Amino acid sequence: MENNAQLIAQCTEKAQQWLTPAFDEATRKEVEALIASEDKTNLIECFYKDLEFGTGGLRGIMGAGSNRMNIYTVGMATQGFANYLKLNFKDKEQISVVVCHDCRNNSRLFAENVAAIFSANGIKVYLFDDMRPTPECSFAIRHLGCQAGVNITASHNPKEYNGYKAYWEDGAQVLSPHDTGIIDEVNKVTVADVKFAANKDLIQIIGEEIDKAYLEKIRTVCIDPEVIKRQKDLKIVYTPLHGTGMMLIPQSLKLWGFENVHCVKEQMQRSGDFPTVVSPNPENGEALTLALRDAKEIDADIVMASDPDADRVGMACKNDKGEWILINGNQTCLLFLYYIITNRKAMGKMKDTDFIVKTIVTTEVIRKIAEKNHIEMRDCYTGFKWIAREIAISEGKQQFIGGGEESYGFMAEDFVRDKDAVSACSLLAEICAYAKDKGKTLYELLMEIYLEYGFSEEYTINVVKPGKTGADEIKQMMTNFRNNPPKDLAGSKIVCSKDFQSLTQTDSEGNVTKLDMPATSNVLQWFCEDGTKLSVRPSGTEPKIKFYFEVKGTMKCAGCYTRCKEEGMAKIEEIKKQLGL
């Protein structure tokens, strides 16, 4: 962080505004300490900008300051959101919203503040009585006929973080024009404008009755109840990683008919400190350590982990040597879509109007599955609000049967409009039961998919660049890639490049065509002659830039999988070296 005098002066001046009586004593003391400290790094980090209310809401480190998550930044966001709702629904007699939260430190405090501010603005609030999975917030908005919702969560970020997700009346996170409309209103608000004093008459506590309705709908996702009856003793190890999944996932598995669910005891303890893991992210193998310990002990069939807000699911199963291996997000998405399509066809449920959705950075093997089975597949931007948009534009005309992304999110239903680990864990258990019923393991089922549709190795690299200097570096990296794009990747010629910021596609002859997407996005993609795909984009919620690699391989037998993986990773290493990563 550059400690130049001008920046320090600006941040100090801004911090002094937080010493007024508009802020509580604890906040004032924290800010006084930041100003008094000789090392100004933390002062700058907390005040060099306002925590940005972006298209996904707020996400930041908790603490005092304009660039931190606290009751004031959350309060200003809520006041702006309330103002926008009142403008947008001015003819509605009573606007209503759902407020939900996860297990993180301060999540309940923030959620109660959000509820208080909405109610002070004359908006009816349905506030959950305790932490709940993110997808239940989406479900409740639709179920209760609300106009919007707020979920206090930072998903699987480190424990220092919290966040604020804004939802619209369809149960999806806000999209254009509402996203920018809300941002404009939020940017007009100062702390003095925030109405903190609750109108208790407008706050209704909800809980069990919504759980019941939600779980009943989740049961309708089940494709083959008979296979579950035959395999009801399937040995499942599940961990909520200290988060909201513990509220509903074991219950959902039981309702589906699974009778042998073992929950990881230490991680069924709710905690915003996530004491048993380095990171509460099921994408990281380390988070599954305790679950794998239990799986070995009881000789389980499958291990499942949901992240703290229960919208993503990570899994592990045994390979052909009986060793436990992690299944990545692309593979999980493959298994879901393969099973849904195969079994809907087998049961005569498939219609010509059915469609599936994946994100542009997710494996292209899904495209092969869709093409071979004559199912429409749509590509959309990263984030389930874009998958939800595809459902919305085809509502009443076409049936969405499943959609997912490489980062461990899946949605098998349309009564929720966000990724859902409650339905995903239940469906994953059914897929495992289906494989076992055929005398196979999940691993063998995955090998069959690769043999039929082709193998690809996927790998994601996150280059973390914190703070102001980091944000500048990320911007420069994207500029460099645009100005000097690679001509080949690991020796294979690039035959197509896509820039989603300019919405242009360039072929190997240099011909430029327009990309048909609903909005621009800061993403670059390159496709090679040999099927290699590389996508680059800055994260929308964390200080990092992401590189998504996908390389093809020829897999002639199930036993060739390890060799194909090794060859794929060797090629990815070559590309990383070429890009200086």
XYZ file of C-alpha atoms in Angstrom:
581
model
C 0.000 0.000 0.000
C 1.476 3.333 -1.034
C 1.645 5.526 2.072
C 1.826 8.846 0.261
C 1.015 12.013 2.196
C -1.950 13.031 0.044
C -3.674 9.660 0.443
C -3.053 9.652 4.203
C -4.492 13.180 4.486
C -7.615 12.212 2.495
C -8.164 9.074 4.588
C -7.606 10.930 7.868
C -10.115 13.613 6.893
C -12.663 10.932 5.971
C -11.986 8.999 9.181
C -12.574 12.120 11.309
C -16.162 12.222 10.010
C -16.599 8.860 11.780
C -15.802 10.486 15.138
C -19.118 12.385 15.240
C -22.033 11.371 17.538
C -23.779 9.761 14.514
C -21.482 6.757 15.179
C -21.491 4.562 18.289
C -18.729 4.636 20.894
C -17.087 1.326 19.857
C -16.811 2.534 16.260
C -15.383 5.910 17.308
C -12.736 4.202 19.478
C -11.710 1.888 16.628
C -11.377 4.850 14.255
C -9.410 6.916 16.830
C -6.919 4.031 17.117
C -6.543 3.887 13.316
C -5.840 7.649 13.147
C -3.399 7.523 16.084
C -1.385 4.568 14.722
C 2.031 5.398 13.244
C 1.561 2.776 10.541
C -1.174 4.223 8.332
C -1.736 1.057 6.247
C -4.903 0.020 8.100
C -6.270 3.561 8.102
C -5.846 3.687 4.317
C -7.351 0.213 3.801
C -10.407 1.159 5.898
C -11.019 4.578 4.321
C -9.337 4.889 0.887
C -12.723 4.216 -0.730
C -16.330 3.460 0.132
C -17.233 -0.214 0.275
C -18.767 -0.498 -3.151
C -22.345 -1.624 -3.510
C -21.806 -3.607 -6.693
C -24.082 -5.694 -8.889
C -23.888 -8.515 -6.316
C -24.390 -6.243 -3.280
C -21.670 -5.719 -0.663
C -18.727 -7.936 0.285
C -15.900 -6.883 2.566
C -13.840 -7.307 5.715
C -15.727 -6.486 8.930
C -14.614 -3.477 10.953
C -14.942 0.299 11.284
C -14.521 2.446 8.189
C -16.135 3.335 4.879
C -14.428 0.378 3.132
C -15.537 -2.176 5.741
C -18.689 -4.158 6.558
C -20.344 -2.590 9.612
C -23.813 -1.443 10.682
C -23.264 1.909 8.949
C -22.193 0.657 5.515
C -24.910 -2.034 5.754
C -27.336 0.664 6.929
C -26.608 2.978 3.989
C -26.981 0.076 1.534
C -30.356 -0.822 3.068
C -31.607 2.771 3.092
C -30.695 3.105 -0.594
C -32.356 -0.250 -1.383
C -35.502 0.848 0.522
C -35.575 4.147 -1.399
C -35.338 2.268 -4.697
C -38.110 -0.177 -3.738
C -40.402 2.713 -2.832
C -39.700 4.369 -6.200
C -40.128 1.154 -8.145
C -43.258 -0.122 -6.389
C -44.902 3.235 -5.612
C -48.353 1.881 -6.559
C -48.071 -1.083 -4.212
C -49.979 -0.685 -0.957
C -47.496 -2.720 1.095
C -43.988 -3.520 -0.132
C -42.512 -6.592 1.563
C -39.029 -8.127 1.787
C -37.356 -11.248 3.199
C -34.253 -10.887 5.383
C -32.006 -13.908 5.920
C -28.472 -14.494 7.255
C -25.715 -17.097 7.596
C -23.541 -18.271 10.525
C -20.871 -15.565 10.337
C -19.848 -13.246 13.127
C -22.154 -10.175 13.109
C -24.544 -11.748 10.566
C -27.495 -11.701 12.997
C -26.648 -8.136 14.075
C -26.507 -6.965 10.443
C -29.736 -8.829 9.555
C -31.612 -7.246 12.492
C -30.329 -3.814 11.429
C -31.466 -4.427 7.852
C -34.921 -5.472 9.121
C -35.116 -2.393 11.373
C -34.234 0.013 8.532
C -36.684 -1.516 6.039
C -39.460 -1.388 8.661
C -38.592 2.233 9.555
C -39.183 2.992 5.859
C -42.679 1.471 5.976
C -41.636 -1.823 4.335
C -42.986 -5.125 5.714
C -40.143 -7.486 6.716
C -40.159 -11.273 6.994
C -37.074 -11.933 9.149
C -35.872 -15.513 9.639
C -35.631 -16.546 13.290
C -32.101 -17.937 12.837
C -29.466 -18.622 10.179
C -30.730 -20.279 6.984
C -29.272 -21.519 3.664
C -29.015 -18.872 0.923
C -31.391 -20.762 -1.442
C -34.144 -20.629 1.207
C -33.995 -16.831 1.061
C -34.669 -17.035 -2.686
C -37.473 -19.553 -2.118
C -39.118 -17.427 0.624
C -39.227 -14.301 -1.586
C -41.189 -16.229 -4.222
C -43.272 -18.221 -1.711
C -44.369 -15.122 0.248
C -44.836 -12.954 -2.853
C -42.279 -10.356 -1.738
C -40.755 -7.632 -3.862
C -37.179 -8.157 -2.721
C -34.866 -9.791 -0.210
C -31.530 -9.368 1.522
C -29.231 -12.155 2.618
C -26.345 -11.367 4.954
C -23.565 -13.739 3.899
C -20.039 -13.819 2.534
C -20.525 -17.355 1.216
C -17.210 -19.261 1.582
C -14.900 -16.249 2.055
C -12.431 -16.212 4.980
C -13.894 -15.557 8.459
C -12.922 -11.843 8.433
C -15.488 -11.190 5.689
C -19.190 -10.609 5.577
C -21.528 -9.621 2.768
C -24.930 -8.370 1.663
C -26.768 -9.942 -1.263
C -29.721 -8.133 -2.807
C -32.560 -10.129 -4.376
C -35.475 -9.086 -6.591
C -39.091 -10.297 -6.616
C -38.316 -13.333 -8.812
C -35.995 -14.654 -6.084
C -32.850 -14.033 -8.148
C -30.046 -11.633 -7.321
C -30.718 -8.259 -8.928
C -29.965 -7.704 -12.606
C -30.179 -4.688 -14.911
C -31.845 -2.213 -14.726
C -32.502 -2.741 -11.012
C -28.862 -3.384 -10.065
C -27.661 0.008 -11.320
C -30.899 1.646 -10.085
C -30.223 0.410 -6.541
C -26.528 1.380 -6.781
C -27.519 4.946 -7.788
C -29.848 5.232 -4.780
C -27.267 3.743 -2.372
C -24.641 6.219 -3.584
C -26.906 9.172 -2.658
C -27.240 8.046 0.990
C -25.196 9.371 3.924
C -25.233 7.948 7.464
C -27.471 10.846 8.545
C -30.144 9.674 6.053
C -30.410 6.153 7.520
C -33.590 5.430 9.507
C -32.285 3.035 12.167
C -35.346 3.046 14.489
C -37.411 -0.100 13.780
C -41.172 -0.209 13.405
C -41.687 -3.513 15.244
C -45.241 -3.879 13.867
C -43.822 -4.342 10.372
C -41.339 -7.114 11.313
C -42.645 -10.690 11.225
C -40.413 -13.539 12.369
C -40.524 -16.593 10.094
C -38.921 -20.011 10.318
C -40.285 -23.535 10.532
C -43.308 -22.961 8.281
C -41.032 -21.795 5.443
C -38.621 -24.707 6.070
C -41.517 -27.148 5.717
C -42.783 -25.633 2.435
C -39.230 -25.442 1.040
C -38.325 -29.037 1.927
C -41.591 -30.283 0.434
C -40.706 -28.569 -2.852
C -37.140 -29.948 -2.693
C -38.631 -33.467 -2.575
C -40.160 -32.874 -6.021
C -36.615 -32.671 -7.465
C -36.207 -36.422 -6.821
C -36.204 -38.269 -10.162
C -36.266 -41.948 -9.122
C -37.673 -42.578 -5.598
C -37.603 -46.349 -6.216
C -33.826 -46.424 -6.518
C -33.600 -44.609 -3.144
C -35.918 -47.183 -1.530
C -33.589 -49.956 -2.712
C -30.463 -48.078 -1.577
C -31.812 -46.360 1.553
C -28.791 -47.618 3.563
C -26.339 -45.747 1.329
C -23.579 -44.555 3.696
C -23.390 -40.772 3.456
C -20.958 -38.550 5.347
C -22.059 -34.908 5.411
C -20.493 -31.745 6.832
C -21.977 -28.213 6.900
C -18.510 -26.732 7.717
C -20.048 -24.980 10.766
C -22.645 -23.269 8.570
C -26.291 -23.082 7.605
C -26.473 -26.470 5.854
C -26.929 -28.101 9.261
C -30.388 -26.483 9.470
C -31.876 -28.391 6.516
C -29.573 -30.764 4.580
C -29.651 -33.743 7.013
C -33.435 -33.245 7.200
C -33.779 -33.166 3.398
C -31.724 -36.361 2.980
C -33.976 -38.071 5.535
C -37.128 -36.866 3.737
C -35.797 -38.294 0.468
C -35.489 -41.668 2.211
C -31.789 -41.889 3.099
C -31.486 -43.554 6.504
C -27.727 -43.763 6.980
C -26.502 -40.155 7.103
C -23.463 -39.494 9.293
C -22.850 -35.803 10.099
C -19.338 -34.683 11.092
C -19.832 -33.924 14.786
C -17.198 -31.185 15.220
C -18.498 -29.299 12.164
C -22.167 -29.495 13.189
C -21.211 -26.794 15.730
C -22.195 -23.425 14.262
C -19.373 -20.914 14.255
C -18.372 -17.824 12.322
C -14.747 -18.590 13.217
C -14.756 -21.919 11.311
C -12.333 -23.376 13.894
C -11.738 -26.779 12.272
C -10.779 -25.573 8.781
C -8.229 -23.207 7.248
C -10.919 -22.043 4.802
C -14.642 -22.954 4.875
C -14.630 -23.588 1.145
C -15.610 -27.053 -0.152
C -13.520 -26.312 -3.262
C -10.439 -26.778 -1.018
C -9.662 -30.404 -0.197
C -8.454 -29.369 3.251
C -12.026 -28.459 4.262
C -13.051 -32.120 3.808
C -10.313 -33.538 6.088
C -12.630 -34.430 8.996
C -15.349 -35.735 6.686
C -12.816 -38.016 4.974
C -11.610 -39.218 8.383
C -15.179 -40.276 9.225
C -15.747 -41.740 5.758
C -12.763 -44.057 6.155
C -13.964 -45.064 9.599
C -17.447 -46.131 8.459
C -16.474 -47.147 4.884
C -18.870 -44.570 3.413
C -20.144 -44.442 -0.170
C -19.950 -40.668 -0.535
C -18.742 -37.528 1.260
C -20.596 -34.212 0.845
C -19.778 -30.755 2.200
C -21.787 -27.555 1.888
C -20.197 -24.125 2.286
C -21.278 -21.809 5.169
C -24.341 -20.396 3.366
C -25.233 -23.808 1.839
C -25.370 -22.835 -1.794
C -22.340 -24.840 -2.985
C -21.527 -28.512 -2.532
C -18.152 -30.257 -2.581
C -17.834 -34.031 -2.751
C -15.471 -36.969 -2.542
C -15.786 -40.622 -3.548
C -13.554 -43.692 -3.840
C -11.590 -44.345 -7.023
C -10.899 -47.726 -8.657
C -8.183 -48.419 -6.074
C -10.521 -47.706 -3.154
C -8.745 -44.404 -2.351
C -10.785 -41.325 -1.500
C -10.511 -38.600 -4.155
C -12.071 -35.160 -4.499
C -14.496 -34.550 -7.356
C -14.144 -31.009 -8.706
C -16.950 -28.578 -9.510
C -16.883 -29.276 -13.251
C -17.149 -33.021 -12.620
C -19.992 -32.531 -10.118
C -21.863 -30.436 -12.693
C -21.248 -33.153 -15.318
C -22.631 -35.851 -13.021
C -25.757 -33.813 -12.224
C -26.599 -32.970 -15.841
C -25.732 -36.449 -17.150
C -27.994 -38.063 -14.533
C -30.884 -35.630 -15.044
C -30.823 -36.030 -18.846
C -30.240 -39.822 -18.860
C -32.969 -40.552 -16.334
C -35.524 -38.084 -17.645
C -35.082 -39.797 -21.038
C -35.305 -43.308 -19.526
C -38.511 -42.393 -17.686
C -40.081 -40.695 -20.706
C -40.112 -37.295 -18.965
C -37.914 -35.450 -21.487
C -39.569 -32.825 -23.697
C -38.278 -31.034 -26.800
C -38.562 -27.721 -24.970
C -36.317 -28.748 -22.015
C -33.051 -26.854 -21.637
C -29.944 -26.759 -19.449
C -27.602 -23.857 -18.616
C -23.900 -23.635 -17.821
C -21.614 -20.663 -17.312
C -19.058 -19.703 -19.969
C -16.126 -20.834 -17.772
C -17.613 -24.288 -17.067
C -16.452 -27.446 -18.896
C -17.324 -27.859 -22.580
C -17.985 -31.603 -22.027
C -21.483 -30.480 -20.938
C -22.004 -29.089 -24.458
C -21.137 -32.553 -25.854
C -23.692 -34.216 -23.535
C -26.371 -31.726 -24.607
C -25.593 -32.089 -28.333
C -25.563 -35.906 -28.261
C -28.882 -35.978 -26.383
C -30.461 -33.217 -28.532
C -31.016 -30.926 -25.532
C -30.701 -27.157 -25.783
C -27.738 -25.877 -23.796
C -27.262 -22.191 -23.005
C -24.058 -20.450 -21.970
C -24.258 -17.511 -19.562
C -22.012 -15.357 -17.402
C -20.649 -16.531 -14.061
C -23.222 -16.179 -11.281
C -26.588 -17.803 -10.804
C -28.486 -14.573 -11.428
C -27.620 -15.163 -15.095
C -28.900 -18.754 -14.972
C -32.044 -17.383 -13.255
C -32.412 -14.885 -16.124
C -32.463 -17.741 -18.655
C -35.277 -19.400 -16.671
C -37.189 -16.099 -16.495
C -37.021 -15.340 -20.227
C -38.317 -18.842 -21.077
C -40.939 -19.033 -18.331
C -44.131 -20.700 -19.550
C -42.508 -21.618 -22.887
C -39.606 -23.923 -22.019
C -38.684 -26.064 -19.010
C -35.370 -25.550 -17.203
C -34.104 -28.943 -15.989
C -30.753 -28.030 -14.448
C -27.843 -25.627 -14.494
C -24.482 -25.186 -12.853
C -21.015 -23.752 -12.785
C -17.469 -24.930 -12.168
C -17.326 -23.338 -8.715
C -19.416 -26.078 -7.083
C -22.850 -24.511 -7.508
C -25.849 -26.296 -8.990
C -29.563 -25.612 -9.308
C -31.870 -28.497 -10.226
C -35.140 -26.596 -9.788
C -36.921 -23.424 -10.855
C -38.782 -22.655 -7.586
C -35.443 -21.325 -6.275
C -33.468 -18.848 -8.367
C -30.029 -19.243 -6.805
C -27.604 -22.110 -6.421
C -28.857 -24.631 -3.909
C -26.817 -27.104 -1.849
C -29.968 -28.458 -0.156
C -31.410 -29.850 -3.396
C -27.913 -30.579 -4.773
C -26.882 -32.756 -1.794
C -30.175 -34.642 -1.975
C -29.856 -35.208 -5.730
C -26.180 -36.147 -5.369
C -27.154 -38.851 -2.877
C -29.737 -40.112 -5.394
C -27.083 -40.253 -8.154
C -24.831 -42.252 -5.823
C -27.766 -44.601 -5.036
C -28.429 -44.997 -8.792
C -24.778 -45.943 -9.411
C -24.751 -48.393 -6.481
C -28.008 -49.928 -7.710
C -26.186 -50.728 -10.959
C -23.242 -52.207 -9.063
C -21.069 -49.154 -9.730
C -19.427 -46.380 -7.751
C -19.823 -42.657 -8.510
C -16.233 -42.732 -9.769
C -17.091 -45.467 -12.311
C -20.111 -43.448 -13.431
C -17.838 -40.435 -14.021
C -15.432 -42.613 -16.042
C -18.356 -43.769 -18.212
C -19.265 -40.132 -18.913
C -15.688 -39.378 -20.013
C -15.554 -42.475 -22.250
C -18.822 -41.554 -23.920
C -18.427 -37.773 -24.229
C -14.682 -37.129 -24.073
C -12.203 -36.199 -21.347
C -11.113 -32.752 -20.280
C -8.939 -31.576 -17.406
C -9.978 -28.307 -15.786
C -7.968 -26.185 -13.399
C -8.539 -22.760 -11.878
C -5.834 -20.431 -10.597
C -6.630 -17.499 -8.322
C -3.983 -14.785 -8.324
C -4.679 -12.755 -5.160
C -3.859 -9.026 -5.288
C -5.102 -7.296 -2.106
C -5.715 -3.615 -1.465
C -5.556 -0.580 -3.732
C -2.260 -1.534 -5.409
C -3.687 -5.020 -6.054
C -6.806 -3.607 -7.727
C -4.567 -1.482 -9.981
C -2.399 -4.508 -10.870
C -5.453 -6.605 -11.812
C -6.690 -3.788 -14.066
C -3.280 -3.600 -15.741
C -3.146 -7.383 -16.276
C -6.480 -7.309 -18.129
C -5.297 -4.338 -20.229
C -2.095 -6.217 -21.147
C -4.051 -9.315 -22.196
C -6.307 -7.175 -24.401
C -3.389 -5.311 -26.013
C -1.079 -8.331 -26.368
C -3.196 -11.505 -26.531
C -1.423 -14.877 -26.904
C -1.235 -16.337 -30.454
C -1.160 -19.924 -29.197
C -1.399 -21.872 -25.941
C 1.198 -24.612 -25.362
C 1.863 -24.662 -29.111
C -1.762 -24.987 -30.205
C -2.971 -22.139 -32.400
C -5.763 -19.912 -31.059
C -8.667 -20.173 -33.501
C -11.203 -18.042 -31.643
C -10.961 -15.284 -29.042
C -13.831 -13.656 -27.198
C -13.886 -10.336 -25.359
C -17.077 -9.996 -23.346
C -16.300 -6.372 -22.497
C -16.527 -5.294 -26.146
C -18.860 -8.247 -26.946
C -16.691 -9.255 -29.897
C -15.487 -12.603 -31.199
C -12.432 -12.867 -33.474
C -11.647 -15.956 -35.575
C -8.239 -17.165 -36.806
C -8.632 -15.100 -40.001
C -9.165 -11.931 -37.989
C -12.890 -11.708 -38.784
C -14.797 -9.973 -35.997
C -18.402 -10.807 -35.109
C -20.684 -9.624 -32.297
C -21.325 -11.801 -29.237
C -24.982 -12.162 -28.265
C -24.962 -11.590 -24.504
C -27.365 -9.599 -22.282
C -24.635 -7.309 -20.910
C -20.894 -6.672 -21.053
C -18.520 -8.378 -18.632
C -14.780 -8.114 -18.004
C -13.941 -11.609 -19.320
C -11.487 -12.765 -21.990
C -11.521 -16.229 -23.580
C -9.255 -18.055 -26.030
C -10.083 -21.326 -27.820
C -7.385 -23.430 -29.508
C -7.254 -25.909 -32.381
C -6.739 -28.806 -29.948
C -9.829 -27.901 -27.864
C -7.953 -25.987 -25.142
C -9.985 -23.163 -23.579
C -8.600 -20.415 -21.339
C -10.824 -17.856 -19.600
C -9.559 -14.871 -17.583
C -11.628 -12.593 -15.370
C -11.246 -10.498 -12.213
C -13.374 -11.814 -9.323
C -16.459 -9.730 -8.613
C -16.347 -10.392 -4.867
C -12.679 -10.807 -3.879
C -9.350 -9.056 -4.629
C -8.171 -11.601 -7.190
C -7.945 -12.425 -10.881
C -9.049 -15.883 -11.995
C -7.654 -18.102 -14.750
C -9.800 -21.039 -15.860
C -7.972 -23.701 -17.880
C -9.587 -26.538 -19.807
C -7.521 -28.978 -21.887
C -8.736 -31.995 -23.836
C -7.344 -35.528 -23.723
C -7.997 -38.861 -25.418
C -9.303 -41.374 -22.886
C -9.730 -44.849 -24.340
C -10.420 -46.800 -21.134
C -11.364 -46.095 -17.496
C -7.845 -47.105 -16.479
C -6.426 -44.289 -18.638
C -7.959 -41.579 -16.415
C -4.862 -40.987 -14.248
C -2.581 -40.739 -17.299
C -5.021 -38.311 -18.997
C -5.129 -36.155 -15.850
C -1.325 -36.063 -15.632
C -0.980 -35.142 -19.302
C -3.658 -32.475 -18.887
C -1.942 -30.947 -15.855
C 1.440 -30.991 -17.652
C -0.126 -28.998 -20.493
C -1.729 -26.561 -18.034
C 1.678 -26.077 -16.352
C 3.151 -25.276 -19.777
C 0.459 -22.644 -20.416
C 0.952 -21.149 -16.921
C 4.676 -20.816 -17.634
C 3.930 -19.215 -21.008
C 1.670 -16.638 -19.291
C 4.149 -16.007 -16.469
C 1.848 -17.365 -13.764
